[in-house]
């Protein structure tokens, strides 16, 4: 087993293990914190796939932003700390059929796909290339992205903030 | 390729080891003579009046949402900053335009008082 394999299995273990904690924990705040390790593990897997820019984005946005939003969302709900969220098993039969079908499909896709072997390809960092293309060939989408962000900003302020009624 | 990330790996290992050694050595070596005063949340501060495990104000959520939007802006800044030297003046102008659009939004939330804690 090479160093690459060891790194992959450790990261996969962290990702899957903490993802199991996310869905199986009875306390929703523990789920939210376990999600942190899932996001980090996924970021590490991106690094192994040589997608360094996506890994940085994953850490910046998911770990730094979305997770904070989720934890705030958990803290905004009432009595989240003392009432354990009961995760009961319902409709076991249909669930087995549906998840079994999804798993079968995924396995079929995995086995049939001709995977691109990245281990034998010498790659260099992607961030510089993304930066160059973004500033030249994809300039319009880049500038449109700022307008999209602006719209999201205005939408967040208008929806979430109560306007003070002028007397 | 993987060796480029060795410093980050070492940093993580070191941080993990340092934190656990600090917490564990405190637990093992520290003297334990608890009394009610010591066990209170703020030993020489204010008396806690309510439970801390309460609902948080929804204002936090708006701040977090605004934070994410500027966080995404940073993600766009990062590949630009890496190639800044090659792009020249044009790249500078392009990024200025990008930031300007978001600056409009920034002044909007300042004017609206969305960041005010009222």
Short mmCIF file of C-alpha atoms in Angstrom, two decimals:
data_model
loop_
_atom_site.label_atom_id
_atom_site.label_comp_id
_atom_site.label_asym_id
_atom_site.label_seq_id
_atom_site.Cartn_x
_atom_site.Cartn_y
_atom_site.Cartn_z
CA UNK A 1 0.00 0.00 0.00
CA UNK A 2 1.47 3.31 -1.02
CA UNK A 3 1.33 6.56 0.86
CA UNK A 4 -1.48 7.67 -1.45
CA UNK A 5 -3.58 4.65 -0.48
CA UNK A 6 -2.98 5.20 3.22
CA UNK A 7 -4.00 8.86 2.91
CA UNK A 8 -7.09 7.89 0.94
CA UNK A 9 -8.27 5.28 3.42
CA UNK A 10 -7.65 7.53 6.42
CA UNK A 11 -9.62 10.36 4.81
CA UNK A 12 -12.38 8.04 3.65
CA UNK A 13 -12.62 6.63 7.16
CA UNK A 14 -12.89 10.14 8.66
CA UNK A 15 -15.51 11.16 6.09
CA UNK A 16 -17.71 8.09 6.30
CA UNK A 17 -17.29 7.66 10.06
CA UNK A 18 -18.30 11.21 10.88
CA UNK A 19 -21.11 11.05 8.31
CA UNK A 20 -22.49 8.05 10.22
CA UNK A 21 -22.31 10.12 13.42
CA UNK A 22 -24.19 12.94 11.63
CA UNK A 23 -27.14 10.73 10.79
CA UNK A 24 -27.14 8.50 13.84
CA UNK A 25 -26.50 10.97 16.66
CA UNK A 26 -29.51 11.57 18.87
CA UNK A 27 -28.40 15.08 19.71
CA UNK A 28 -28.68 17.41 16.76
CA UNK A 29 -25.81 19.67 17.90
CA UNK A 30 -23.46 16.67 17.84
CA UNK A 31 -24.63 15.99 14.30
CA UNK A 32 -23.78 19.54 13.32
CA UNK A 33 -20.30 19.27 14.79
CA UNK A 34 -19.67 15.85 13.26
CA UNK A 35 -20.47 17.43 9.91
CA UNK A 36 -17.29 19.50 10.38
CA UNK A 37 -15.17 16.36 10.12
CA UNK A 38 -17.14 15.13 7.13
CA UNK A 39 -16.46 18.39 5.30
CA UNK A 40 -12.77 18.25 6.21
CA UNK A 41 -12.51 14.66 5.04
CA UNK A 42 -14.11 15.55 1.73
CA UNK A 43 -11.67 18.46 1.37
CA UNK A 44 -8.82 16.02 1.91
CA UNK A 45 -10.24 13.70 -0.76
CA UNK A 46 -10.32 16.64 -3.17
CA UNK A 47 -6.65 17.23 -2.42
CA UNK A 48 -5.93 13.59 -3.28
CA UNK A 49 -7.77 14.07 -6.57
CA UNK A 50 -5.46 17.00 -7.28
CA UNK A 51 -8.36 19.43 -7.19
CA UNK A 52 -6.62 21.89 -4.91
CA UNK A 53 -8.87 24.82 -5.75
CA UNK A 54 -12.02 22.83 -4.95
CA UNK A 55 -10.41 21.67 -1.71
CA UNK A 56 -9.73 25.28 -0.69
CA UNK A 57 -13.28 26.22 -1.68
CA UNK A 58 -14.62 23.33 0.35
CA UNK A 59 -12.76 24.46 3.45
CA UNK A 60 -13.59 28.15 2.96
CA UNK A 61 -17.27 27.86 2.13
CA UNK A 62 -18.47 24.62 3.67
CA UNK A 63 -16.37 24.54 6.82
CA UNK A 64 -16.12 28.30 7.27
CA UNK A 65 -19.56 29.34 6.11
CA UNK A 66 -22.25 26.74 5.59
CA UNK A 67 -21.39 24.88 8.77
CA UNK A 68 -21.58 28.09 10.83
CA UNK A 69 -24.97 28.71 9.24
CA UNK A 70 -26.10 25.18 10.12
CA UNK A 71 -24.93 25.54 13.72
CA UNK A 72 -26.71 28.90 13.98
CA UNK A 73 -29.77 27.24 12.50
CA UNK A 74 -29.58 24.54 15.17
CA UNK A 75 -29.16 27.12 17.92
CA UNK A 76 -32.13 29.10 16.65
CA UNK A 77 -34.47 26.17 17.17
CA UNK A 78 -36.14 25.92 20.54
CA UNK A 79 -35.03 23.54 23.24
CA UNK A 80 -32.62 21.82 20.96
CA UNK A 81 -30.28 20.96 23.79
CA UNK A 82 -32.59 19.20 26.19
CA UNK A 83 -35.03 17.46 23.88
CA UNK A 84 -33.24 14.65 22.07
CA UNK A 85 -34.32 14.40 18.49
CA UNK A 86 -35.76 10.95 18.19
CA UNK A 87 -34.54 9.18 15.11
CA UNK A 88 -36.99 6.34 14.81
CA UNK A 89 -37.02 3.78 12.07
CA UNK A 90 -40.15 4.00 9.99
CA UNK A 91 -41.22 2.10 6.87
CA UNK A 92 -38.29 -0.30 6.92
CA UNK A 93 -39.54 -2.39 3.99
CA UNK A 94 -39.94 0.40 1.40
CA UNK A 95 -36.73 2.00 2.64
CA UNK A 96 -34.77 -1.19 1.96
CA UNK A 97 -36.24 -1.41 -1.54
CA UNK A 98 -35.47 2.22 -2.41
CA UNK A 99 -31.97 2.34 -0.92
CA UNK A 100 -31.20 -1.09 -2.38
CA UNK A 101 -32.22 0.14 -5.82
CA UNK A 102 -30.08 3.27 -5.45
CA UNK A 103 -27.13 1.21 -4.24
CA UNK A 104 -27.52 -1.23 -7.13
CA UNK A 105 -27.60 1.61 -9.63
CA UNK A 106 -24.52 3.20 -8.11
CA UNK A 107 -22.63 -0.09 -8.13
CA UNK A 108 -23.61 -0.66 -11.75
CA UNK A 109 -22.38 2.81 -12.71
CA UNK A 110 -19.15 2.36 -10.76
CA UNK A 111 -18.39 -0.99 -12.38
CA UNK A 112 -19.33 0.03 -15.91
CA UNK A 113 -17.58 3.39 -16.00
CA UNK A 114 -14.16 3.47 -17.60
CA UNK A 115 -12.34 5.37 -14.89
CA UNK A 116 -9.67 7.83 -15.76
CA UNK A 117 -6.52 6.78 -13.94
CA UNK A 118 -5.12 9.88 -12.27
CA UNK A 119 -2.24 8.14 -10.55
CA UNK A 120 -0.10 7.90 -13.68
CA UNK A 121 -0.66 11.47 -14.78
CA UNK A 122 1.66 14.22 -13.67
CA UNK A 123 -0.58 17.11 -12.69
CA UNK A 124 0.26 20.50 -11.36
CA UNK A 125 -1.87 22.85 -9.32
CA UNK A 126 -5.19 23.89 -10.76
CA UNK A 127 -5.61 27.24 -9.05
CA UNK A 128 -3.34 29.19 -11.38
CA UNK A 129 -5.02 27.81 -14.47
CA UNK A 130 -8.46 28.53 -13.09
CA UNK A 131 -7.34 32.07 -12.34
CA UNK A 132 -5.99 32.59 -15.86
CA UNK A 133 -9.06 31.18 -17.60
CA UNK A 134 -11.42 33.04 -15.30
CA UNK A 135 -9.80 36.36 -16.10
CA UNK A 136 -9.61 35.81 -19.87
CA UNK A 137 -11.97 33.29 -21.48
CA UNK A 138 -14.61 33.22 -18.77
CA UNK A 139 -14.63 36.87 -17.84
CA UNK A 140 -18.36 37.38 -18.42
CA UNK A 141 -19.46 34.51 -16.11
CA UNK A 142 -17.01 35.86 -13.56
CA UNK A 143 -18.51 39.33 -13.61
CA UNK A 144 -22.05 37.91 -13.69
CA UNK A 145 -21.14 35.94 -10.56
CA UNK A 146 -20.63 39.21 -8.72
CA UNK A 147 -24.14 40.32 -9.75
CA UNK A 148 -25.53 36.97 -8.55
CA UNK A 149 -23.78 37.50 -5.22
CA UNK A 150 -25.19 41.02 -5.05
CA UNK A 151 -28.72 39.70 -5.62
CA UNK A 152 -28.20 37.06 -2.91
CA UNK A 153 -26.97 39.80 -0.57
CA UNK A 154 -29.98 42.02 -1.17
CA UNK A 155 -32.34 39.05 -0.92
CA UNK A 156 -30.88 37.97 2.42
CA UNK A 157 -31.22 41.48 3.85
CA UNK A 158 -34.76 42.00 2.55
CA UNK A 159 -36.11 38.61 3.62
CA UNK A 160 -34.35 38.12 6.94
CA UNK A 161 -34.51 41.64 8.31
CA UNK A 162 -37.63 43.12 9.73
CA UNK A 163 -38.19 46.62 8.41
CA UNK A 164 -38.79 49.07 11.18
CA UNK A 165 -42.19 50.67 10.80
CA UNK A 166 -41.91 54.42 10.64
CA UNK A 167 -44.32 56.12 12.95
CA UNK B 1 2.24 16.22 -5.63
CA UNK B 2 1.16 14.79 -2.31
CA UNK B 3 4.38 15.97 -0.68
CA UNK B 4 3.30 19.57 -1.19
CA UNK B 5 0.70 19.02 1.49
CA UNK B 6 3.19 17.60 3.99
CA UNK B 7 3.52 20.93 5.90
CA UNK B 8 -0.27 21.11 6.33
CA UNK B 9 -0.29 17.51 7.53
CA UNK B 10 2.51 18.19 10.03
CA UNK B 11 0.70 21.30 11.24
CA UNK B 12 -2.51 19.34 11.82
CA UNK B 13 -0.70 16.55 13.66
CA UNK B 14 1.13 19.11 15.78
CA UNK B 15 -2.06 21.04 16.58
CA UNK B 16 -3.87 17.84 17.54
CA UNK B 17 -0.98 16.60 19.70
CA UNK B 18 -0.44 20.00 21.33
CA UNK B 19 -4.10 20.44 22.22
CA UNK B 20 -4.50 16.94 23.61
CA UNK B 21 -1.26 17.12 25.61
CA UNK B 22 -2.35 20.45 27.12
CA UNK B 23 -5.80 19.18 28.10
CA UNK B 24 -4.56 15.82 29.35
CA UNK B 25 -1.62 17.19 31.34
CA UNK B 26 -3.98 19.62 33.04
CA UNK B 27 -6.28 16.75 33.94
CA UNK B 28 -3.44 14.52 35.18
CA UNK B 29 -1.12 17.02 36.89
CA UNK B 30 -3.48 19.74 38.09
CA UNK B 31 -4.56 19.83 41.74
CA UNK B 32 -8.25 19.28 42.29
CA UNK B 33 -9.80 21.05 45.26
CA UNK B 34 -13.20 22.10 43.99
CA UNK B 35 -15.59 24.31 45.91
CA UNK B 36 -18.88 25.86 44.73
CA UNK B 37 -17.27 29.22 44.04
CA UNK B 38 -14.61 27.68 41.81
CA UNK B 39 -17.13 25.60 39.92
CA UNK B 40 -19.32 28.57 38.99
CA UNK B 41 -19.22 29.63 35.36
CA UNK B 42 -17.45 32.94 35.95
CA UNK B 43 -15.50 32.61 39.14
CA UNK B 44 -15.01 36.29 39.85
CA UNK B 45 -17.42 37.71 37.33
CA UNK B 46 -21.14 38.17 37.05
CA UNK B 47 -23.65 35.68 38.30
CA UNK B 48 -25.25 33.85 35.38
CA UNK B 49 -28.93 34.76 35.41
CA UNK B 50 -30.41 32.26 32.98
CA UNK B 51 -29.50 29.07 31.25
CA UNK B 52 -27.00 29.49 28.44
CA UNK B 53 -28.73 26.80 26.43
CA UNK B 54 -31.36 29.12 25.13
CA UNK B 55 -32.62 30.12 21.73
CA UNK B 56 -30.25 32.42 19.94
CA UNK B 57 -31.34 35.63 18.30
CA UNK B 58 -32.17 35.36 14.63
CA UNK B 59 -29.86 38.34 14.03
CA UNK B 60 -26.91 35.97 14.15
CA UNK B 61 -28.33 34.17 11.16
CA UNK B 62 -28.41 37.29 9.00
CA UNK B 63 -24.81 38.09 9.93
CA UNK B 64 -23.79 34.53 9.05
CA UNK B 65 -25.55 34.76 5.69
CA UNK B 66 -23.86 38.04 4.84
CA UNK B 67 -20.57 36.48 5.92
CA UNK B 68 -21.02 33.58 3.48
CA UNK B 69 -21.62 35.95 0.58
CA UNK B 70 -18.35 37.77 1.23
CA UNK B 71 -16.71 34.39 1.85
CA UNK B 72 -17.65 33.39 -1.71
CA UNK B 73 -16.15 36.67 -2.90
CA UNK B 74 -12.88 35.60 -1.29
CA UNK B 75 -13.04 32.31 -3.22
CA UNK B 76 -13.10 34.33 -6.43
CA UNK B 77 -10.26 36.52 -5.21
CA UNK B 78 -8.01 33.55 -4.54
CA UNK B 79 -7.35 32.28 -8.12
CA UNK B 80 -7.01 35.88 -9.24
CA UNK B 81 -4.44 36.64 -6.55
CA UNK B 82 -2.37 33.57 -7.55
CA UNK B 83 -2.11 34.72 -11.18
CA UNK B 84 -2.10 38.44 -10.50
CA UNK B 85 1.40 39.05 -11.87
CA UNK B 86 0.56 37.54 -15.26
CA UNK B 87 -2.73 39.33 -15.77
CA UNK B 88 -1.44 42.88 -15.73
CA UNK B 89 -3.57 46.00 -15.65
CA UNK B 90 -6.57 44.36 -17.31
CA UNK B 91 -6.84 41.76 -14.55
CA UNK B 92 -6.68 44.55 -12.02
CA UNK B 93 -9.56 46.40 -13.70
CA UNK B 94 -11.61 43.22 -14.00
CA UNK B 95 -11.27 42.45 -10.33
CA UNK B 96 -12.02 46.05 -9.44
CA UNK B 97 -15.30 45.77 -11.35
CA UNK B 98 -16.12 42.56 -9.51
CA UNK B 99 -15.44 44.09 -6.12
CA UNK B 100 -17.27 47.29 -7.05
CA UNK B 101 -20.53 45.40 -7.69
CA UNK B 102 -20.28 43.79 -4.26
CA UNK B 103 -19.27 47.10 -2.73
CA UNK B 104 -22.64 48.46 -3.83
CA UNK B 105 -24.27 45.66 -1.84
CA UNK B 106 -22.01 46.43 1.10
CA UNK B 107 -23.08 50.07 1.16
CA UNK B 108 -26.68 48.92 0.82
CA UNK B 109 -26.49 46.83 3.99
CA UNK B 110 -24.67 49.61 5.81
CA UNK B 111 -27.36 52.12 4.77
CA UNK B 112 -30.13 49.69 5.68
CA UNK B 113 -28.53 49.23 9.07
CA UNK B 114 -28.55 45.47 8.65
CA UNK B 115 -25.34 45.18 10.64
CA UNK B 116 -26.65 47.32 13.49
CA UNK B 117 -27.44 45.40 16.64
CA UNK B 118 -30.66 47.02 17.72
#
